[in-house]
Amino acid sequence: MKKEIIINATSEKEIRIAITEDGKLVELFVESPEKERMVGDIYVGKVAKVMPGIQASFIDIGLQQDAFLHFSDIGATLSDYNSLLEDETEVDTDETDEEPQGTFQPPPSLNNEAAVAASVEAPPAKTTDRRDRRSRPHVNLVKGQDIIVQITKEPVGKKGVRVTTEVSLPGRFLVLLPFDGKIGVSKKISSFKEKRRLRKLVRSILPPSFGVIVRTNAENQDEKLLLQDLEALLNTWHEIEKTVKEESAPALLYKDMATTSSVIRDLFREDVERVVVDSKKLYKEIKAYVKMFSPNMVEKIEHYARREPIFDANGVEKEIATTLARKVWLKSGGYIIIDHTEAMTVIDVNSGRYAAKQEQELNSLRTDLEAAREICRQIRLRDLGGIIVIDFIDMEDEKNRKKIYDEVKREFRKDRAKATILPLTEFCLMQITRQRVRQSIIHSFTEPCPVCGGSGLIQSKTTIVSHIERWIRRFKSESHESRLTLHVHPSLAQYLTEGTFSRLRKIMWRFFVHIKLEEDKSLAIDEFQFISRKTGHDITAQYSQ
């Protein structure tokens, strides 16, 4: 399977990272100033409420909504973390083979610019069996008590962030566990000999009072690289310790940012054939970081310097449209419908055409198998989480229903998020629960519609401006004209022209083009229209993807 990472970082408003498998888009990460990433941030907060009835407490960390801390997310080392506030330390030691899945820490070489950030999250680096949590002594939280927590889930809807007291700092090869003396090795490393080597190596370089999880990326790596990774993580933790003593709750202790660097660290592995980036500055930073930790993979990094937008050249832009579409067509002529509710996501599979009765079961199986593969791709692409219910086309044969179940399980092996999949019911309904860390990717492109009162969604102004910039880039790559008239809805016109140095002026200076802006109430809020001032013709469609 050909796997590539394509990074579009030329827009001032959006950073987009596409993961493709055999040329098909399977994951998309987007970050804009309005959608700041929070997973991995560490705070010192104050306990605002303790609610034993729901086995949870609410923590004031200085955000608009209090953070949610479930009792199951209170680790055995809570007293050790809180001892930072009192200059006391105790250590608990043990060994485990826990699976490393990262909250993200930006590599030092890529942590110098907020514009680098996109939008990738993963589960907390350290996971613990809930049976083990239930066996731990109950920690009594008191209102007003200071507590150190780390964000594990973004706010979803009206719900605030979710936090844990089990702080972890992941690097490329290791995940540092302050105050937790466990040494774990990724279960994805199958060689017992390699596991033993890594465990022995880490034990020899790990300072007292710290635990670590060895990540899959560490397999067959040299001791020097692991030591560099550990030193960087320890330096980060020591800075957090200093900040704890200087700040009073609620306060941010550590900001986890730069999603691009997180993607490179966590997803750029041997199975990735190439990384292509259209920003020369970011290309140099990524190359410097990879050269430090994985020098053998430097040659896979490419700088894209052509005039055609990078996502257009790699066929990604067309596929992004499917992330906003309610209906997704299948090659067989069938289609799937994806609907979002507050409680769950519902997906309906339709054949799209009539099949003869004697072939109905076979045609239903073929359509359902194709739909199963596309649905799994769409779930990863849209980053759908929580409860997902799929209504497949009815099939009478139990063996055929089992084939669909097996196909979905096989496709989900490619997914980094944890999921629980139940077999099809008698009515061909499948229930899935998938780990939710952030809101669906669709929220990165949309905002509540002011016209419909929030019952529908339109593209955000930031995204529309990004579309306008990409249109101009295509226009400039194929035309020598430099004078245009732009028609937009009044609300978008205001967004483009506000400020002394407006967004429109920046665009004109950036692309060496003069744009006359005209308001047009007949256009939808997310529409725009370009007129050639040389010919007077509407040329919008000519340079649209």
mmCIF file of C-alpha atoms in Angstrom, residues 136-511:
data_model
loop_
_atom_site.group_PDB
_atom_site.id
_atom_site.type_symbol
_atom_site.label_atom_id
_atom_site.label_comp_id
_atom_site.label_asym_id
_atom_site.label_seq_id
_atom_site.Cartn_x
_atom_site.Cartn_y
_atom_site.Cartn_z
ATOM 1 C CA ARG A 136 -7.108 2.084 43.311
ATOM 2 C CA PRO A 137 -7.779 3.882 46.603
ATOM 3 C CA HIS A 138 -10.391 6.579 46.160
ATOM 4 C CA VAL A 139 -8.910 10.057 46.052
ATOM 5 C CA ASN A 140 -11.025 12.608 47.890
ATOM 6 C CA LEU A 141 -11.232 15.841 45.935
ATOM 7 C CA VAL A 142 -12.173 19.001 47.781
ATOM 8 C CA LYS A 143 -13.712 22.126 46.284
ATOM 9 C CA GLY A 144 -11.042 24.793 45.845
ATOM 10 C CA GLN A 145 -8.211 22.258 45.770
ATOM 11 C CA ASP A 146 -5.406 22.865 43.269
ATOM 12 C CA ILE A 147 -4.891 20.020 40.809
ATOM 13 C CA ILE A 148 -2.665 19.372 37.774
ATOM 14 C CA VAL A 149 -4.519 17.990 34.748
ATOM 15 C CA GLN A 150 -3.961 17.329 31.033
ATOM 16 C CA ILE A 151 -6.593 17.703 28.302
ATOM 17 C CA THR A 152 -7.475 14.422 26.581
ATOM 18 C CA LYS A 153 -10.553 15.454 24.581
ATOM 19 C CA GLU A 154 -11.555 18.639 22.798
ATOM 20 C CA PRO A 155 -14.863 20.335 23.694
ATOM 21 C CA VAL A 156 -17.762 18.768 21.794
ATOM 22 C CA GLY A 157 -20.971 20.756 21.382
ATOM 23 C CA LYS A 158 -21.917 22.189 24.758
ATOM 24 C CA LYS A 159 -19.538 19.891 26.613
ATOM 25 C CA GLY A 160 -16.242 21.244 27.881
ATOM 26 C CA VAL A 161 -12.857 19.571 27.585
ATOM 27 C CA ARG A 162 -12.158 16.254 29.279
ATOM 28 C CA VAL A 163 -9.030 15.961 31.405
ATOM 29 C CA THR A 164 -6.942 13.391 33.253
ATOM 30 C CA THR A 165 -4.522 13.637 36.151
ATOM 31 C CA GLU A 166 -2.181 11.142 34.458
ATOM 32 C CA VAL A 167 0.159 13.512 32.644
ATOM 33 C CA SER A 168 2.283 12.149 29.794
ATOM 34 C CA LEU A 169 4.748 13.710 27.353
ATOM 35 C CA PRO A 170 5.266 11.756 24.110
ATOM 36 C CA GLY A 171 8.287 12.030 21.873
ATOM 37 C CA ARG A 172 9.095 10.264 18.629
ATOM 38 C CA PHE A 173 10.320 7.075 20.277
ATOM 39 C CA LEU A 174 9.312 7.374 23.933
ATOM 40 C CA VAL A 175 6.415 8.580 26.063
ATOM 41 C CA LEU A 176 7.578 10.075 29.357
ATOM 42 C CA LEU A 177 5.476 9.294 32.443
ATOM 43 C CA PRO A 178 6.466 11.622 35.290
ATOM 44 C CA PHE A 179 6.093 10.073 38.779
ATOM 45 C CA ASP A 180 5.077 6.720 37.286
ATOM 46 C CA GLY A 181 7.891 4.189 37.452
ATOM 47 C CA LYS A 182 6.456 1.852 34.802
ATOM 48 C CA ILE A 183 8.496 0.792 31.782
ATOM 49 C CA GLY A 184 6.226 -0.359 28.977
ATOM 50 C CA VAL A 185 6.869 -1.485 25.408
ATOM 51 C CA SER A 186 4.429 -1.165 22.525
ATOM 52 C CA LYS A 187 2.418 -4.292 21.841
ATOM 53 C CA LYS A 188 2.870 -3.615 18.126
ATOM 54 C CA ILE A 189 6.538 -4.622 18.464
ATOM 55 C CA SER A 190 6.167 -8.356 17.932
ATOM 56 C CA SER A 191 9.766 -9.494 18.476
ATOM 57 C CA PHE A 192 10.338 -10.645 22.062
ATOM 58 C CA LYS A 193 14.086 -10.158 21.609
ATOM 59 C CA GLU A 194 13.598 -6.555 20.454
ATOM 60 C CA LYS A 195 11.201 -5.845 23.314
ATOM 61 C CA ARG A 196 13.762 -7.130 25.792
ATOM 62 C CA ARG A 197 16.519 -5.030 24.195
ATOM 63 C CA LEU A 198 14.453 -1.866 24.312
ATOM 64 C CA ARG A 199 13.306 -2.450 27.876
ATOM 65 C CA LYS A 200 16.878 -3.039 29.039
ATOM 66 C CA LEU A 201 18.140 -0.009 27.116
ATOM 67 C CA VAL A 202 15.480 2.338 28.484
ATOM 68 C CA ARG A 203 16.031 1.105 32.029
ATOM 69 C CA SER A 204 19.724 1.951 31.729
ATOM 70 C CA ILE A 205 19.135 5.578 30.648
ATOM 71 C CA LEU A 206 15.947 6.453 32.546
ATOM 72 C CA PRO A 207 16.510 8.644 35.622
ATOM 73 C CA PRO A 208 14.826 7.746 38.925
ATOM 74 C CA SER A 209 11.244 8.892 39.559
ATOM 75 C CA PHE A 210 10.204 8.561 35.915
ATOM 76 C CA GLY A 211 8.426 5.947 33.860
ATOM 77 C CA VAL A 212 8.349 5.537 30.104
ATOM 78 C CA ILE A 213 6.493 3.760 27.331
ATOM 79 C CA VAL A 214 8.563 2.686 24.332
ATOM 80 C CA ARG A 215 6.664 3.511 21.147
ATOM 81 C CA THR A 216 6.453 1.429 17.980
ATOM 82 C CA ASN A 217 8.779 3.896 16.210
ATOM 83 C CA ALA A 218 11.606 2.836 18.550
ATOM 84 C CA GLU A 219 11.882 -0.623 17.011
ATOM 85 C CA ASN A 220 15.457 -1.292 15.816
ATOM 86 C CA GLN A 221 16.541 2.273 16.676
ATOM 87 C CA ASP A 222 19.997 3.165 18.002
ATOM 88 C CA GLU A 223 20.574 4.003 21.682
ATOM 89 C CA LYS A 224 21.779 7.506 20.752
ATOM 90 C CA LEU A 225 18.458 8.442 19.146
ATOM 91 C CA LEU A 226 16.458 7.176 22.123
ATOM 92 C CA LEU A 227 18.690 9.127 24.493
ATOM 93 C CA GLN A 228 18.182 12.336 22.480
ATOM 94 C CA ASP A 229 14.436 11.828 22.607
ATOM 95 C CA LEU A 230 14.475 11.207 26.356
ATOM 96 C CA GLU A 231 16.612 14.293 27.041
ATOM 97 C CA ALA A 232 14.198 16.500 25.088
ATOM 98 C CA LEU A 233 11.224 15.131 27.043
ATOM 99 C CA LEU A 234 12.985 15.559 30.397
ATOM 100 C CA ASN A 235 13.877 19.166 29.553
ATOM 101 C CA THR A 236 10.224 19.844 28.723
ATOM 102 C CA TRP A 237 9.087 18.340 32.028
ATOM 103 C CA HIS A 238 11.625 20.349 34.039
ATOM 104 C CA GLU A 239 10.282 23.525 32.414
ATOM 105 C CA ILE A 240 6.771 22.494 33.484
ATOM 106 C CA GLU A 241 8.007 21.991 37.058
ATOM 107 C CA LYS A 242 9.412 25.519 37.089
ATOM 108 C CA THR A 243 6.182 26.964 35.721
ATOM 109 C CA VAL A 244 4.132 25.215 38.433
ATOM 110 C CA LYS A 245 6.040 27.072 41.114
ATOM 111 C CA GLU A 246 5.603 30.438 39.366
ATOM 112 C CA GLU A 247 1.909 30.288 38.431
ATOM 113 C CA SER A 248 -1.252 30.226 40.533
ATOM 114 C CA ALA A 249 -4.355 28.266 39.520
ATOM 115 C CA PRO A 250 -5.997 28.368 37.080
ATOM 116 C CA ALA A 251 -3.072 28.632 34.683
ATOM 117 C CA LEU A 252 -1.650 26.980 31.581
ATOM 118 C CA LEU A 253 1.556 25.091 32.350
ATOM 119 C CA TYR A 254 2.338 23.622 28.958
ATOM 120 C CA LYS A 255 0.924 24.314 25.501
ATOM 121 C CA ASP A 256 0.943 21.365 23.126
ATOM 122 C CA MET A 257 0.918 22.769 19.599
ATOM 123 C CA ALA A 258 2.251 22.394 16.063
ATOM 124 C CA THR A 259 0.153 19.576 14.661
ATOM 125 C CA THR A 260 2.373 19.307 11.606
ATOM 126 C CA SER A 261 5.280 18.274 13.795
ATOM 127 C CA SER A 262 3.011 15.791 15.565
ATOM 128 C CA VAL A 263 2.070 14.189 12.249
ATOM 129 C CA ILE A 264 5.717 13.886 11.263
ATOM 130 C CA ARG A 265 6.682 12.433 14.621
ATOM 131 C CA ASP A 266 3.827 9.968 14.968
ATOM 132 C CA LEU A 267 2.809 9.043 11.415
ATOM 133 C CA PHE A 268 6.016 9.394 9.385
ATOM 134 C CA ARG A 269 7.196 5.798 9.562
ATOM 135 C CA GLU A 270 8.915 3.345 7.250
ATOM 136 C CA ASP A 271 5.630 2.551 5.480
ATOM 137 C CA VAL A 272 5.316 6.184 4.301
ATOM 138 C CA GLU A 273 6.844 6.572 0.841
ATOM 139 C CA ARG A 274 7.132 10.365 0.865
ATOM 140 C CA VAL A 275 6.244 13.618 2.606
ATOM 141 C CA VAL A 276 5.496 16.557 0.295
ATOM 142 C CA VAL A 277 5.196 20.120 1.653
ATOM 143 C CA ASP A 278 4.622 23.367 -0.259
ATOM 144 C CA SER A 279 6.166 25.697 2.329
ATOM 145 C CA LYS A 280 9.919 26.057 1.968
ATOM 146 C CA LYS A 281 10.344 27.151 5.576
ATOM 147 C CA LEU A 282 8.348 24.223 6.925
ATOM 148 C CA TYR A 283 10.168 21.868 4.562
ATOM 149 C CA LYS A 284 13.511 22.903 6.092
ATOM 150 C CA GLU A 285 12.177 22.502 9.637
ATOM 151 C CA ILE A 286 10.745 19.049 8.980
ATOM 152 C CA LYS A 287 13.945 17.969 7.262
ATOM 153 C CA ALA A 288 16.069 19.188 10.179
ATOM 154 C CA TYR A 289 13.916 17.330 12.697
ATOM 155 C CA VAL A 290 13.873 14.070 10.729
ATOM 156 C CA LYS A 291 17.624 14.323 10.156
ATOM 157 C CA MET A 292 18.092 14.465 13.925
ATOM 158 C CA PHE A 293 15.893 11.493 14.857
ATOM 159 C CA SER A 294 15.517 9.390 11.671
ATOM 160 C CA PRO A 295 18.335 10.358 9.253
ATOM 161 C CA ASN A 296 17.637 7.377 7.017
ATOM 162 C CA MET A 297 14.232 8.865 6.106
ATOM 163 C CA VAL A 298 15.369 12.376 5.093
ATOM 164 C CA GLU A 299 15.345 11.495 1.387
ATOM 165 C CA LYS A 300 11.592 10.869 1.539
ATOM 166 C CA ILE A 301 10.887 14.563 2.254
ATOM 167 C CA GLU A 302 10.154 16.709 -0.811
ATOM 168 C CA HIS A 303 9.552 20.421 -1.326
ATOM 169 C CA TYR A 304 6.714 21.208 -3.741
ATOM 170 C CA ALA A 305 7.540 24.360 -5.708
ATOM 171 C CA ARG A 306 5.167 24.240 -8.701
ATOM 172 C CA ARG A 307 2.565 26.975 -9.316
ATOM 173 C CA GLU A 308 -0.370 24.569 -9.346
ATOM 174 C CA PRO A 309 -1.739 24.180 -5.773
ATOM 175 C CA ILE A 310 -0.317 21.078 -4.109
ATOM 176 C CA PHE A 311 -3.704 19.535 -3.264
ATOM 177 C CA ASP A 312 -4.869 20.035 -6.864
ATOM 178 C CA ALA A 313 -1.758 18.355 -8.240
ATOM 179 C CA ASN A 314 -2.205 15.331 -5.983
ATOM 180 C CA GLY A 315 -5.962 14.984 -6.464
ATOM 181 C CA VAL A 316 -6.725 15.800 -2.822
ATOM 182 C CA GLU A 317 -8.861 18.925 -3.347
ATOM 183 C CA LYS A 318 -11.592 16.992 -5.156
ATOM 184 C CA GLU A 319 -11.802 14.404 -2.382
ATOM 185 C CA ILE A 320 -12.065 17.021 0.358
ATOM 186 C CA ALA A 321 -15.512 17.867 -0.992
ATOM 187 C CA THR A 322 -16.713 14.473 0.242
ATOM 188 C CA THR A 323 -16.035 15.519 3.833
ATOM 189 C CA LEU A 324 -18.841 18.077 3.539
ATOM 190 C CA ALA A 325 -21.193 16.042 1.360
ATOM 191 C CA ARG A 326 -24.180 14.315 2.918
ATOM 192 C CA LYS A 327 -24.372 11.855 0.004
ATOM 193 C CA VAL A 328 -21.338 9.837 -1.097
ATOM 194 C CA TRP A 329 -21.621 7.854 -4.336
ATOM 195 C CA LEU A 330 -20.248 4.339 -4.801
ATOM 196 C CA LYS A 331 -18.738 3.015 -8.038
ATOM 197 C CA SER A 332 -21.482 0.396 -8.301
ATOM 198 C CA GLY A 333 -24.131 3.112 -8.581
ATOM 199 C CA GLY A 334 -25.184 2.843 -4.967
ATOM 200 C CA TYR A 335 -24.616 5.572 -2.391
ATOM 201 C CA ILE A 336 -24.403 6.242 1.326
ATOM 202 C CA ILE A 337 -26.072 9.017 3.306
ATOM 203 C CA ILE A 338 -24.307 10.396 6.387
ATOM 204 C CA ASP A 339 -26.391 12.288 8.947
ATOM 205 C CA HIS A 340 -25.198 13.781 12.229
ATOM 206 C CA THR A 341 -27.312 14.068 15.354
ATOM 207 C CA GLU A 342 -26.350 15.270 18.820
ATOM 208 C CA ALA A 343 -26.290 11.697 20.137
ATOM 209 C CA MET A 344 -24.827 9.751 17.214
ATOM 210 C CA THR A 345 -23.937 9.547 13.535
ATOM 211 C CA VAL A 346 -26.327 7.565 11.317
ATOM 212 C CA ILE A 347 -25.208 6.130 7.966
ATOM 213 C CA ASP A 348 -27.660 4.676 5.454
ATOM 214 C CA VAL A 349 -26.651 2.424 2.543
ATOM 215 C CA ASN A 350 -28.750 2.476 -0.652
ATOM 216 C CA SER A 351 -28.452 0.332 -3.777
ATOM 217 C CA GLY A 352 -29.368 3.257 -6.046
ATOM 218 C CA ARG A 353 -30.997 1.041 -8.652
ATOM 219 C CA TYR A 354 -33.440 -1.883 -8.939
ATOM 220 C CA ALA A 355 -32.041 -5.442 -8.931
ATOM 221 C CA ALA A 356 -33.887 -8.506 -10.183
ATOM 222 C CA LYS A 357 -35.423 -10.558 -7.415
ATOM 223 C CA GLN A 358 -33.330 -13.653 -8.061
ATOM 224 C CA GLU A 359 -30.148 -11.580 -7.814
ATOM 225 C CA GLN A 360 -31.267 -9.326 -4.986
ATOM 226 C CA GLU A 361 -29.280 -11.073 -2.245
ATOM 227 C CA LEU A 362 -26.090 -11.135 -4.323
ATOM 228 C CA ASN A 363 -26.425 -7.505 -5.446
ATOM 229 C CA SER A 364 -27.161 -6.435 -1.870
ATOM 230 C CA LEU A 365 -24.012 -8.203 -0.685
ATOM 231 C CA ARG A 366 -21.873 -6.562 -3.370
ATOM 232 C CA THR A 367 -23.231 -3.106 -2.599
ATOM 233 C CA ASP A 368 -22.884 -3.614 1.159
ATOM 234 C CA LEU A 369 -19.265 -4.787 0.811
ATOM 235 C CA GLU A 370 -18.364 -1.765 -1.303
ATOM 236 C CA ALA A 371 -20.241 0.507 1.102
ATOM 237 C CA ALA A 372 -18.466 -1.048 4.105
ATOM 238 C CA ARG A 373 -15.056 -0.122 2.681
ATOM 239 C CA GLU A 374 -16.134 3.419 1.771
ATOM 240 C CA ILE A 375 -17.858 3.981 5.119
ATOM 241 C CA CYS A 376 -14.712 2.972 7.022
ATOM 242 C CA ARG A 377 -12.717 5.433 4.888
ATOM 243 C CA GLN A 378 -15.255 8.189 5.482
ATOM 244 C CA ILE A 379 -15.219 7.560 9.243
ATOM 245 C CA ARG A 380 -11.446 8.026 9.283
ATOM 246 C CA LEU A 381 -11.553 10.966 6.883
ATOM 247 C CA ARG A 382 -14.283 12.823 8.794
ATOM 248 C CA ASP A 383 -12.866 11.663 12.154
ATOM 249 C CA LEU A 384 -16.292 10.569 13.353
ATOM 250 C CA GLY A 385 -16.463 9.599 17.014
ATOM 251 C CA GLY A 386 -18.963 8.391 19.587
ATOM 252 C CA ILE A 387 -21.830 6.149 18.526
ATOM 253 C CA ILE A 388 -22.151 5.285 14.819
ATOM 254 C CA VAL A 389 -25.090 3.267 13.473
ATOM 255 C CA ILE A 390 -24.963 1.871 9.918
ATOM 256 C CA ASP A 391 -28.111 0.703 8.129
ATOM 257 C CA PHE A 392 -26.907 -1.760 5.484
ATOM 258 C CA ILE A 393 -29.145 -3.110 2.712
ATOM 259 C CA ASP A 394 -31.172 -6.036 4.089
ATOM 260 C CA MET A 395 -29.785 -9.529 3.557
ATOM 261 C CA GLU A 396 -31.451 -12.751 4.603
ATOM 262 C CA ASP A 397 -28.386 -15.028 4.637
ATOM 263 C CA GLU A 398 -26.530 -14.977 7.964
ATOM 264 C CA LYS A 399 -23.275 -15.879 6.160
ATOM 265 C CA ASN A 400 -23.557 -12.712 4.070
ATOM 266 C CA ARG A 401 -24.118 -10.584 7.162
ATOM 267 C CA LYS A 402 -21.002 -12.183 8.654
ATOM 268 C CA LYS A 403 -19.011 -11.206 5.524
ATOM 269 C CA ILE A 404 -19.990 -7.547 6.028
ATOM 270 C CA TYR A 405 -18.997 -7.680 9.696
ATOM 271 C CA ASP A 406 -15.605 -9.211 8.842
ATOM 272 C CA GLU A 407 -15.005 -6.607 6.114
ATOM 273 C CA VAL A 408 -15.671 -3.710 8.486
ATOM 274 C CA LYS A 409 -13.372 -5.194 11.133
ATOM 275 C CA ARG A 410 -10.642 -5.675 8.529
ATOM 276 C CA GLU A 411 -10.916 -2.052 7.338
ATOM 277 C CA PHE A 412 -10.852 -0.707 10.907
ATOM 278 C CA ARG A 413 -7.427 -2.260 11.429
ATOM 279 C CA LYS A 414 -6.075 0.695 9.435
ATOM 280 C CA ASP A 415 -7.640 3.131 11.936
ATOM 281 C CA ARG A 416 -5.497 4.522 14.773
ATOM 282 C CA ALA A 417 -8.535 5.341 16.923
ATOM 283 C CA LYS A 418 -9.956 2.609 19.130
ATOM 284 C CA ALA A 419 -13.323 1.224 18.073
ATOM 285 C CA THR A 420 -15.798 -1.411 19.190
ATOM 286 C CA ILE A 421 -17.768 -3.082 16.382
ATOM 287 C CA LEU A 422 -20.850 -5.225 16.929
ATOM 288 C CA PRO A 423 -22.154 -7.821 14.406
ATOM 289 C CA LEU A 424 -25.093 -6.959 12.175
ATOM 290 C CA THR A 425 -28.533 -7.392 13.698
ATOM 291 C CA GLU A 426 -31.385 -9.245 12.028
ATOM 292 C CA PHE A 427 -32.344 -5.934 10.422
ATOM 293 C CA CYS A 428 -28.800 -5.432 9.051
ATOM 294 C CA LEU A 429 -27.964 -2.655 11.495
ATOM 295 C CA MET A 430 -24.376 -2.333 12.709
ATOM 296 C CA GLN A 431 -23.417 -0.469 15.875
ATOM 297 C CA ILE A 432 -19.949 1.036 16.299
ATOM 298 C CA THR A 433 -18.410 3.117 19.054
ATOM 299 C CA ARG A 434 -15.251 4.976 18.049
ATOM 300 C CA GLN A 435 -12.928 6.916 20.290
ATOM 301 C CA ARG A 436 -13.719 10.618 20.212
ATOM 302 C CA VAL A 437 -10.884 13.049 20.953
ATOM 303 C CA ARG A 438 -12.113 16.102 19.048
ATOM 304 C CA GLN A 439 -15.099 17.227 17.049
ATOM 305 C CA SER A 440 -15.569 15.808 13.573
ATOM 306 C CA ILE A 441 -13.376 17.356 10.866
ATOM 307 C CA ILE A 442 -16.495 18.908 9.353
ATOM 308 C CA HIS A 443 -16.444 21.469 12.177
ATOM 309 C CA SER A 444 -13.062 22.705 10.929
ATOM 310 C CA PHE A 445 -14.676 23.768 7.658
ATOM 311 C CA THR A 446 -18.055 25.006 8.894
ATOM 312 C CA GLU A 447 -19.727 27.304 11.398
ATOM 313 C CA PRO A 448 -23.371 27.690 12.523
ATOM 314 C CA CYS A 449 -25.406 29.402 9.805
ATOM 315 C CA PRO A 450 -26.656 32.863 10.910
ATOM 316 C CA VAL A 451 -29.505 32.639 8.404
ATOM 317 C CA CYS A 452 -31.018 29.364 9.633
ATOM 318 C CA GLY A 453 -30.282 29.972 13.302
ATOM 319 C CA GLY A 454 -27.770 27.168 13.551
ATOM 320 C CA SER A 455 -29.929 24.369 12.203
ATOM 321 C CA GLY A 456 -27.644 24.008 9.165
ATOM 322 C CA LEU A 457 -23.992 24.572 8.314
ATOM 323 C CA ILE A 458 -22.097 26.648 5.774
ATOM 324 C CA GLN A 459 -18.399 26.952 5.125
ATOM 325 C CA SER A 460 -16.668 29.281 7.563
ATOM 326 C CA LYS A 461 -15.429 32.672 6.329
ATOM 327 C CA THR A 462 -11.862 31.509 6.882
ATOM 328 C CA THR A 463 -12.436 28.522 4.618
ATOM 329 C CA ILE A 464 -14.140 30.672 1.944
ATOM 330 C CA VAL A 465 -11.195 33.088 1.938
ATOM 331 C CA SER A 466 -8.880 30.086 1.585
ATOM 332 C CA HIS A 467 -10.963 28.945 -1.419
ATOM 333 C CA ILE A 468 -10.640 32.456 -2.916
ATOM 334 C CA GLU A 469 -6.871 32.357 -2.434
ATOM 335 C CA ARG A 470 -6.621 28.969 -4.113
ATOM 336 C CA TRP A 471 -8.809 30.236 -6.988
ATOM 337 C CA ILE A 472 -6.470 33.190 -7.492
ATOM 338 C CA ARG A 473 -3.450 30.856 -7.377
ATOM 339 C CA ARG A 474 -4.946 28.763 -10.218
ATOM 340 C CA PHE A 475 -5.868 31.935 -12.115
ATOM 341 C CA LYS A 476 -2.346 33.359 -11.834
ATOM 342 C CA SER A 477 -0.765 30.043 -12.877
ATOM 343 C CA GLU A 478 -2.705 30.046 -16.160
ATOM 344 C CA SER A 479 -3.409 33.707 -16.948
ATOM 345 C CA HIS A 480 -1.410 36.900 -17.331
ATOM 346 C CA GLU A 481 -4.303 39.154 -16.275
ATOM 347 C CA SER A 482 -3.963 41.138 -13.074
ATOM 348 C CA ARG A 483 -7.264 43.060 -12.742
ATOM 349 C CA LEU A 484 -10.409 41.367 -11.397
ATOM 350 C CA THR A 485 -13.806 42.205 -9.917
ATOM 351 C CA LEU A 486 -14.916 40.042 -7.001
ATOM 352 C CA HIS A 487 -18.622 39.695 -6.108
ATOM 353 C CA VAL A 488 -19.423 38.363 -2.614
ATOM 354 C CA HIS A 489 -22.191 38.476 -0.027
ATOM 355 C CA PRO A 490 -22.115 41.689 2.117
ATOM 356 C CA SER A 491 -21.113 39.770 5.259
ATOM 357 C CA LEU A 492 -18.094 38.262 3.489
ATOM 358 C CA ALA A 493 -17.235 41.660 1.991
ATOM 359 C CA GLN A 494 -17.108 43.091 5.501
ATOM 360 C CA TYR A 495 -14.884 40.228 6.644
ATOM 361 C CA LEU A 496 -12.499 40.824 3.723
ATOM 362 C CA THR A 497 -12.207 44.594 4.202
ATOM 363 C CA GLU A 498 -12.193 45.024 7.982
ATOM 364 C CA GLY A 499 -9.058 46.466 9.557
ATOM 365 C CA THR A 500 -6.452 48.936 8.395
ATOM 366 C CA PHE A 501 -4.471 46.256 6.630
ATOM 367 C CA SER A 502 -7.402 44.157 5.458
ATOM 368 C CA ARG A 503 -7.475 40.536 4.328
ATOM 369 C CA LEU A 504 -8.297 41.676 0.793
ATOM 370 C CA ARG A 505 -5.293 43.988 0.677
ATOM 371 C CA LYS A 506 -3.021 41.166 1.893
ATOM 372 C CA ILE A 507 -4.338 38.905 -0.858
ATOM 373 C CA MET A 508 -3.742 41.537 -3.536
ATOM 374 C CA TRP A 509 -0.194 42.191 -2.383
ATOM 375 C CA ARG A 510 0.542 38.507 -2.060
ATOM 376 C CA PHE A 511 -0.610 37.543 -5.556
#
